């Protein structure tokens, strides 16, 4: 397994062991690609949501929020094009009867080539020690070059096949690469077919009046169908935006990579309504804004890159993804799309309601164009955790696992720990806890040695630990330990809140 593969495995088990993410319905062996957030996961998720909401709604006086229903009229999804075109190419293995996403099989093949190259690099690193020049080795070692070139060539071919919707070509490539089903080990494949990703359900109590509806696959349509309501009630003028955070559902064929690809997930979306002809300007504006937002999560710049869509969806005149380097490679974390007037126009057509905006400056009516920013909440949380997960060897040779989550996102801000459970230290600590909990989400912990308690807090990313010790009982001072440096300050009890406010900015 590569270093990154190893890291990913550790991260997934850390998330479970420390109450961030659990497999759904685990006592019944789980439900594939569905996850539950535990006590720390939910706090981290809420903090990310709050931060996004603040950045988008509070900091932009021309953006308002909305919370629309998951269930919507089925015509919404006909108008949006999802009923006809929200598909993935799937292929079945005739022997195992297991279904796969055709493009994913090829991507896995490409990943294996990258893994082989990384293995060669790791081996050489060990062999050459300090003298190893990785960059030179990557570009000159024949084996590594062969793996990397082959991976790039297949990747290009895959992009072209997907762009051209060439299903027969996908199957031919799978056969040419001799990709076998991991379950049966055979290459006995069906044709590639398109599979609609929306979950269907029935509305209505009797068979006669039952209507097929869908769980929404994106939150955006809830915004479009409320465009007129918001326009009437908010007094906003173009350009203005509507933001929403909420669940979306997709019957994904490939059910792995943890919370990266789930069947039930959350999106943070904003639709920005602009005057036609100005959409490219706003598209550039939102590209920049959204990249800055991701960087403000304390994640280094080199962990992000742009992916420009070469083939655009029928409704878009520009589209880019922000990709993050997950342990399994660079993958999409947010999409920014210039969606023209496609959605509002289609809803006008299907509903018969005019989706017009009267522009007082121009003295004319038009259907606004839309620039959309669409971020995955779960993917953002995974990016934060990937970046935060750190293993350190301490001077005494012990291993410390610490989540270096930025303070403003940390699930628990402060832990209050009496050094021992006697001499009045625990009562003193409880008093401090009862005071601090009015300001910050904090935890009181008196079980086990102080060292073990510090490790527990490190593992969930708590930025500060307050310890009540023998000296506290004499001079009313406590130590406050910083998670990352492990250094301690001695602080007067009366100054704890001010100290924390300065460090945590009241978050
Ligand atoms: N309204 C536009 C839209 O839905 P998308 O690129 O399909 O665009 C937006 O999705 C974001 O939602 C993605 O960038 C990703 O972060 C997140 N996302 C999409 N499918 C997901 C899944 N199955 N599991 C987790 N997150 C997902």
mmCIF file of C-alpha atoms in Angstrom, residues 164-433:
data_model
loop_
_atom_site.group_PDB
_atom_site.id
_atom_site.type_symbol
_atom_site.label_atom_id
_atom_site.label_comp_id
_atom_site.label_asym_id
_atom_site.label_seq_id
_atom_site.Cartn_x
_atom_site.Cartn_y
_atom_site.Cartn_z
ATOM 1 C CA UNK A 164 -18.195 11.988 -26.470
ATOM 2 C CA UNK A 165 -20.534 9.762 -24.479
ATOM 3 C CA UNK A 166 -18.884 6.839 -26.296
ATOM 4 C CA UNK A 167 -20.232 3.832 -24.371
ATOM 5 C CA UNK A 168 -18.937 1.234 -26.845
ATOM 6 C CA UNK A 169 -15.514 2.880 -26.668
ATOM 7 C CA UNK A 170 -15.527 2.573 -22.865
ATOM 8 C CA UNK A 171 -16.212 -1.138 -23.094
ATOM 9 C CA UNK A 172 -13.520 -1.577 -25.764
ATOM 10 C CA UNK A 173 -10.977 0.195 -23.540
ATOM 11 C CA UNK A 174 -11.878 -2.013 -20.553
ATOM 12 C CA UNK A 175 -11.328 -5.083 -22.720
ATOM 13 C CA UNK A 176 -8.134 -3.742 -24.275
ATOM 14 C CA UNK A 177 -6.660 -3.118 -20.803
ATOM 15 C CA UNK A 178 -7.827 -6.602 -19.753
ATOM 16 C CA UNK A 179 -9.523 -5.181 -16.677
ATOM 17 C CA UNK A 180 -11.060 -8.007 -14.676
ATOM 18 C CA UNK A 181 -13.887 -7.972 -12.155
ATOM 19 C CA UNK A 182 -12.307 -7.935 -8.667
ATOM 20 C CA UNK A 183 -14.921 -10.466 -7.506
ATOM 21 C CA UNK A 184 -15.015 -13.085 -10.301
ATOM 22 C CA UNK A 185 -11.585 -12.344 -11.772
ATOM 23 C CA UNK A 186 -13.042 -12.548 -15.293
ATOM 24 C CA UNK A 187 -13.256 -10.121 -18.179
ATOM 25 C CA UNK A 188 -16.778 -11.226 -19.121
ATOM 26 C CA UNK A 189 -18.512 -7.826 -19.372
ATOM 27 C CA UNK A 190 -21.948 -6.665 -20.536
ATOM 28 C CA UNK A 191 -22.368 -3.620 -22.782
ATOM 29 C CA UNK A 192 -22.008 -0.243 -21.054
ATOM 30 C CA UNK A 193 -25.418 1.346 -20.335
ATOM 31 C CA UNK A 194 -26.552 4.623 -18.862
ATOM 32 C CA UNK A 195 -28.031 4.470 -15.340
ATOM 33 C CA UNK A 196 -30.098 7.285 -13.813
ATOM 34 C CA UNK A 197 -28.732 8.306 -10.415
ATOM 35 C CA UNK A 198 -31.917 9.706 -8.890
ATOM 36 C CA UNK A 199 -33.712 7.825 -6.093
ATOM 37 C CA UNK A 200 -37.399 7.354 -6.864
ATOM 38 C CA UNK A 201 -40.174 7.157 -4.319
ATOM 39 C CA UNK A 202 -43.972 7.359 -4.258
ATOM 40 C CA UNK A 203 -46.080 10.245 -2.964
ATOM 41 C CA UNK A 204 -49.677 9.470 -2.028
ATOM 42 C CA UNK A 205 -51.400 6.796 0.023
ATOM 43 C CA UNK A 206 -53.275 4.782 -2.584
ATOM 44 C CA UNK A 207 -51.973 3.064 -5.677
ATOM 45 C CA UNK A 208 -54.306 5.151 -7.848
ATOM 46 C CA UNK A 209 -53.209 8.573 -6.739
ATOM 47 C CA UNK A 210 -49.539 7.672 -6.187
ATOM 48 C CA UNK A 211 -47.145 9.967 -7.963
ATOM 49 C CA UNK A 212 -43.503 9.101 -8.628
ATOM 50 C CA UNK A 213 -41.219 11.704 -7.147
ATOM 51 C CA UNK A 214 -37.467 11.879 -6.577
ATOM 52 C CA UNK A 215 -35.135 12.640 -3.709
ATOM 53 C CA UNK A 216 -33.348 15.773 -4.893
ATOM 54 C CA UNK A 217 -29.925 15.098 -6.452
ATOM 55 C CA UNK A 218 -28.861 18.744 -5.963
ATOM 56 C CA UNK A 219 -30.149 21.617 -3.827
ATOM 57 C CA UNK A 220 -29.933 24.121 -6.687
ATOM 58 C CA UNK A 221 -33.385 23.415 -8.147
ATOM 59 C CA UNK A 222 -35.050 24.363 -4.852
ATOM 60 C CA UNK A 223 -33.503 27.794 -5.345
ATOM 61 C CA UNK A 224 -34.641 28.187 -8.975
ATOM 62 C CA UNK A 225 -38.236 27.268 -8.245
ATOM 63 C CA UNK A 226 -38.288 29.885 -5.453
ATOM 64 C CA UNK A 227 -36.683 32.585 -7.568
ATOM 65 C CA UNK A 228 -39.935 34.561 -7.902
ATOM 66 C CA UNK A 229 -40.793 34.196 -4.191
ATOM 67 C CA UNK A 230 -37.418 35.553 -3.101
ATOM 68 C CA UNK A 231 -37.524 38.289 -5.709
ATOM 69 C CA UNK A 232 -40.910 39.483 -4.413
ATOM 70 C CA UNK A 233 -40.133 39.273 -0.706
ATOM 71 C CA UNK A 234 -36.460 40.230 -0.408
ATOM 72 C CA UNK A 235 -36.335 43.454 -2.481
ATOM 73 C CA UNK A 236 -33.017 42.280 -3.924
ATOM 74 C CA UNK A 237 -31.764 43.683 -7.228
ATOM 75 C CA UNK A 238 -29.684 41.836 -9.822
ATOM 76 C CA UNK A 239 -26.924 40.867 -9.168
ATOM 77 C CA UNK A 240 -28.054 38.940 -6.115
ATOM 78 C CA UNK A 241 -27.637 35.442 -4.771
ATOM 79 C CA UNK A 242 -29.612 32.729 -2.983
ATOM 80 C CA UNK A 243 -27.674 30.311 -0.793
ATOM 81 C CA UNK A 244 -28.690 26.952 0.564
ATOM 82 C CA UNK A 245 -27.122 24.126 2.567
ATOM 83 C CA UNK A 246 -28.877 20.801 2.454
ATOM 84 C CA UNK A 247 -29.003 17.121 1.740
ATOM 85 C CA UNK A 248 -28.794 15.685 -1.748
ATOM 86 C CA UNK A 249 -29.181 12.058 -2.814
ATOM 87 C CA UNK A 250 -27.577 10.106 -5.638
ATOM 88 C CA UNK A 251 -27.722 6.385 -6.218
ATOM 89 C CA UNK A 252 -23.979 6.238 -6.854
ATOM 90 C CA UNK A 253 -22.796 2.998 -8.448
ATOM 91 C CA UNK A 254 -19.342 3.165 -6.952
ATOM 92 C CA UNK A 255 -19.713 2.993 -3.222
ATOM 93 C CA UNK A 256 -16.336 3.648 -1.705
ATOM 94 C CA UNK A 257 -13.758 6.289 -0.818
ATOM 95 C CA UNK A 258 -15.510 6.819 2.505
ATOM 96 C CA UNK A 259 -17.442 10.100 2.733
ATOM 97 C CA UNK A 260 -16.017 11.337 -0.579
ATOM 98 C CA UNK A 261 -18.742 9.642 -2.603
ATOM 99 C CA UNK A 262 -21.935 8.954 -0.714
ATOM 100 C CA UNK A 263 -25.502 8.198 -1.621
ATOM 101 C CA UNK A 264 -26.763 10.793 0.869
ATOM 102 C CA UNK A 265 -24.596 13.881 1.274
ATOM 103 C CA UNK A 266 -24.759 17.623 1.850
ATOM 104 C CA UNK A 267 -24.148 20.478 -0.525
ATOM 105 C CA UNK A 268 -23.450 24.152 0.129
ATOM 106 C CA UNK A 269 -24.750 25.892 -2.976
ATOM 107 C CA UNK A 270 -25.254 29.460 -4.048
ATOM 108 C CA UNK A 271 -26.972 30.642 -7.221
ATOM 109 C CA UNK A 272 -26.001 34.169 -8.260
ATOM 110 C CA UNK A 273 -28.474 35.892 -10.602
ATOM 111 C CA UNK A 274 -26.842 38.370 -12.961
ATOM 112 C CA UNK A 275 -27.603 40.546 -15.963
ATOM 113 C CA UNK A 276 -27.113 38.543 -19.232
ATOM 114 C CA UNK A 277 -23.723 39.346 -20.729
ATOM 115 C CA UNK A 278 -22.071 39.942 -17.329
ATOM 116 C CA UNK A 279 -21.924 36.257 -16.362
ATOM 117 C CA UNK A 280 -18.276 35.729 -17.366
ATOM 118 C CA UNK A 281 -17.161 38.570 -15.072
ATOM 119 C CA UNK A 282 -19.108 37.103 -12.159
ATOM 120 C CA UNK A 283 -17.852 33.642 -12.964
ATOM 121 C CA UNK A 284 -14.256 34.919 -12.569
ATOM 122 C CA UNK A 285 -15.234 36.750 -9.373
ATOM 123 C CA UNK A 286 -16.740 33.645 -7.782
ATOM 124 C CA UNK A 287 -13.857 31.423 -8.878
ATOM 125 C CA UNK A 288 -11.473 33.668 -6.988
ATOM 126 C CA UNK A 289 -13.767 34.038 -3.951
ATOM 127 C CA UNK A 290 -14.334 30.318 -3.594
ATOM 128 C CA UNK A 291 -10.667 29.396 -3.914
ATOM 129 C CA UNK A 292 -9.865 31.983 -1.214
ATOM 130 C CA UNK A 293 -12.525 30.417 1.001
ATOM 131 C CA UNK A 294 -10.950 26.976 0.738
ATOM 132 C CA UNK A 295 -7.512 28.419 1.452
ATOM 133 C CA UNK A 296 -8.921 30.140 4.538
ATOM 134 C CA UNK A 297 -9.550 26.681 6.032
ATOM 135 C CA UNK A 298 -5.834 26.632 6.825
ATOM 136 C CA UNK A 299 -5.009 24.222 3.989
ATOM 137 C CA UNK A 300 -1.899 25.001 1.891
ATOM 138 C CA UNK A 301 -2.290 26.278 -1.656
ATOM 139 C CA UNK A 302 -0.486 23.333 -3.276
ATOM 140 C CA UNK A 303 -3.238 21.006 -2.046
ATOM 141 C CA UNK A 304 -5.684 22.652 -4.464
ATOM 142 C CA UNK A 305 -5.798 22.923 -8.229
ATOM 143 C CA UNK A 306 -8.258 23.936 -10.933
ATOM 144 C CA UNK A 307 -9.857 21.567 -13.382
ATOM 145 C CA UNK A 308 -11.357 23.314 -16.354
ATOM 146 C CA UNK A 309 -14.229 21.442 -18.028
ATOM 147 C CA UNK A 310 -13.349 20.964 -21.666
ATOM 148 C CA UNK A 311 -16.731 19.678 -22.721
ATOM 149 C CA UNK A 312 -19.469 21.791 -21.199
ATOM 150 C CA UNK A 313 -22.894 20.599 -20.123
ATOM 151 C CA UNK A 314 -25.642 21.775 -22.473
ATOM 152 C CA UNK A 315 -26.709 24.495 -20.013
ATOM 153 C CA UNK A 316 -23.259 25.929 -19.222
ATOM 154 C CA UNK A 317 -21.016 28.396 -20.997
ATOM 155 C CA UNK A 318 -18.123 27.965 -18.532
ATOM 156 C CA UNK A 319 -17.343 25.494 -15.737
ATOM 157 C CA UNK A 320 -14.406 24.753 -13.437
ATOM 158 C CA UNK A 321 -13.850 22.485 -10.478
ATOM 159 C CA UNK A 322 -11.719 23.183 -7.465
ATOM 160 C CA UNK A 323 -9.878 19.939 -6.802
ATOM 161 C CA UNK A 324 -8.302 18.961 -3.503
ATOM 162 C CA UNK A 325 -5.500 16.441 -3.114
ATOM 163 C CA UNK A 326 -7.241 13.685 -1.137
ATOM 164 C CA UNK A 327 -5.116 10.673 -0.112
ATOM 165 C CA UNK A 328 -6.477 8.952 -3.254
ATOM 166 C CA UNK A 329 -5.469 11.812 -5.561
ATOM 167 C CA UNK A 330 -6.744 15.215 -6.731
ATOM 168 C CA UNK A 331 -10.558 15.106 -6.842
ATOM 169 C CA UNK A 332 -13.394 17.615 -7.118
ATOM 170 C CA UNK A 333 -14.433 19.408 -3.963
ATOM 171 C CA UNK A 334 -16.433 22.279 -5.499
ATOM 172 C CA UNK A 335 -17.836 23.182 -8.891
ATOM 173 C CA UNK A 336 -18.291 26.737 -10.197
ATOM 174 C CA UNK A 337 -20.607 26.857 -13.173
ATOM 175 C CA UNK A 338 -21.900 29.586 -15.428
ATOM 176 C CA UNK A 339 -25.335 28.063 -16.064
ATOM 177 C CA UNK A 340 -26.719 30.767 -18.374
ATOM 178 C CA UNK A 341 -30.516 31.211 -18.201
ATOM 179 C CA UNK A 342 -31.077 27.497 -18.862
ATOM 180 C CA UNK A 343 -32.718 26.498 -15.558
ATOM 181 C CA UNK A 344 -35.029 29.498 -15.173
ATOM 182 C CA UNK A 345 -36.008 29.276 -18.829
ATOM 183 C CA UNK A 346 -36.827 25.577 -18.513
ATOM 184 C CA UNK A 347 -38.906 26.181 -15.383
ATOM 185 C CA UNK A 348 -40.724 28.979 -17.202
ATOM 186 C CA UNK A 349 -41.439 26.565 -20.036
ATOM 187 C CA UNK A 350 -42.576 23.664 -17.831
ATOM 188 C CA UNK A 351 -44.537 25.683 -15.243
ATOM 189 C CA UNK A 352 -45.954 28.373 -17.501
ATOM 190 C CA UNK A 353 -44.851 31.031 -14.925
ATOM 191 C CA UNK A 354 -42.793 33.956 -16.201
ATOM 192 C CA UNK A 355 -39.319 33.905 -14.623
ATOM 193 C CA UNK A 356 -38.663 37.513 -15.506
ATOM 194 C CA UNK A 357 -36.773 40.220 -13.673
ATOM 195 C CA UNK A 358 -37.507 43.895 -14.403
ATOM 196 C CA UNK A 359 -34.242 45.823 -14.497
ATOM 197 C CA UNK A 360 -35.021 49.428 -13.517
ATOM 198 C CA UNK A 361 -31.687 50.722 -14.751
ATOM 199 C CA UNK A 362 -32.146 49.218 -18.210
ATOM 200 C CA UNK A 363 -35.933 49.629 -18.158
ATOM 201 C CA UNK A 364 -36.352 46.104 -19.542
ATOM 202 C CA UNK A 365 -37.286 42.615 -18.411
ATOM 203 C CA UNK A 366 -35.127 39.550 -18.840
ATOM 204 C CA UNK A 367 -34.474 36.092 -17.432
ATOM 205 C CA UNK A 368 -31.290 36.504 -15.365
ATOM 206 C CA UNK A 369 -28.214 34.400 -16.045
ATOM 207 C CA UNK A 370 -26.872 32.296 -13.189
ATOM 208 C CA UNK A 371 -23.404 31.673 -11.808
ATOM 209 C CA UNK A 372 -23.435 28.769 -9.386
ATOM 210 C CA UNK A 373 -20.984 27.811 -6.670
ATOM 211 C CA UNK A 374 -21.545 24.257 -5.444
ATOM 212 C CA UNK A 375 -19.364 22.812 -2.682
ATOM 213 C CA UNK A 376 -19.614 19.394 -1.065
ATOM 214 C CA UNK A 377 -19.868 19.732 2.714
ATOM 215 C CA UNK A 378 -18.720 16.171 3.403
ATOM 216 C CA UNK A 379 -15.817 16.517 0.987
ATOM 217 C CA UNK A 380 -14.790 19.773 2.666
ATOM 218 C CA UNK A 381 -14.880 18.033 6.041
ATOM 219 C CA UNK A 382 -12.768 15.196 4.624
ATOM 220 C CA UNK A 383 -10.280 17.733 3.250
ATOM 221 C CA UNK A 384 -10.026 19.453 6.653
ATOM 222 C CA UNK A 385 -9.455 16.110 8.393
ATOM 223 C CA UNK A 386 -6.948 14.920 5.766
ATOM 224 C CA UNK A 387 -4.944 18.080 6.259
ATOM 225 C CA UNK A 388 -5.259 17.986 10.053
ATOM 226 C CA UNK A 389 -4.289 14.359 10.655
ATOM 227 C CA UNK A 390 -0.709 14.321 11.969
ATOM 228 C CA UNK A 391 1.458 11.685 13.562
ATOM 229 C CA UNK A 392 4.426 12.909 15.592
ATOM 230 C CA UNK A 393 7.210 11.026 17.342
ATOM 231 C CA UNK A 394 7.835 12.697 20.690
ATOM 232 C CA UNK A 395 11.236 12.972 22.437
ATOM 233 C CA UNK A 396 10.354 9.915 24.570
ATOM 234 C CA UNK A 397 9.787 7.969 21.308
ATOM 235 C CA UNK A 398 6.048 7.697 21.834
ATOM 236 C CA UNK A 399 3.644 8.387 18.968
ATOM 237 C CA UNK A 400 1.251 11.327 19.190
ATOM 238 C CA UNK A 401 -1.726 11.421 16.821
ATOM 239 C CA UNK A 402 -3.115 14.907 16.656
ATOM 240 C CA UNK A 403 -5.786 16.568 14.536
ATOM 241 C CA UNK A 404 -4.454 20.038 13.772
ATOM 242 C CA UNK A 405 -7.886 21.396 12.887
ATOM 243 C CA UNK A 406 -7.970 25.223 12.687
ATOM 244 C CA UNK A 407 -9.230 26.593 16.013
ATOM 245 C CA UNK A 408 -12.377 28.088 14.501
ATOM 246 C CA UNK A 409 -13.481 24.687 13.171
ATOM 247 C CA UNK A 410 -12.378 22.473 16.070
ATOM 248 C CA UNK A 411 -15.324 20.456 17.488
ATOM 249 C CA UNK A 412 -14.379 21.010 21.145
ATOM 250 C CA UNK A 413 -12.566 24.249 21.886
ATOM 251 C CA UNK A 414 -11.362 23.655 25.444
ATOM 252 C CA UNK A 415 -10.841 20.708 27.794
ATOM 253 C CA UNK A 416 -10.805 21.245 31.563
ATOM 254 C CA UNK A 417 -8.699 18.695 33.407
ATOM 255 C CA UNK A 418 -7.984 18.413 37.138
ATOM 256 C CA UNK A 419 -4.490 16.969 37.575
ATOM 257 C CA UNK A 420 -5.821 14.526 40.157
ATOM 258 C CA UNK A 421 -9.264 13.768 41.556
ATOM 259 C CA UNK A 422 -8.467 14.936 45.074
ATOM 260 C CA UNK A 423 -7.452 17.895 47.238
ATOM 261 C CA UNK A 424 -10.396 19.850 45.860
ATOM 262 C CA UNK A 425 -8.929 19.991 42.346
ATOM 263 C CA UNK A 426 -11.901 18.300 40.687
ATOM 264 C CA UNK A 427 -14.437 20.628 42.358
ATOM 265 C CA UNK A 428 -12.314 23.611 41.352
ATOM 266 C CA UNK A 429 -12.085 22.302 37.776
ATOM 267 C CA UNK A 430 -15.853 21.722 37.602
ATOM 268 C CA UNK A 431 -16.461 25.347 38.604
ATOM 269 C CA UNK A 432 -14.202 26.511 35.789
ATOM 270 C CA UNK A 433 -15.961 24.121 33.370
#
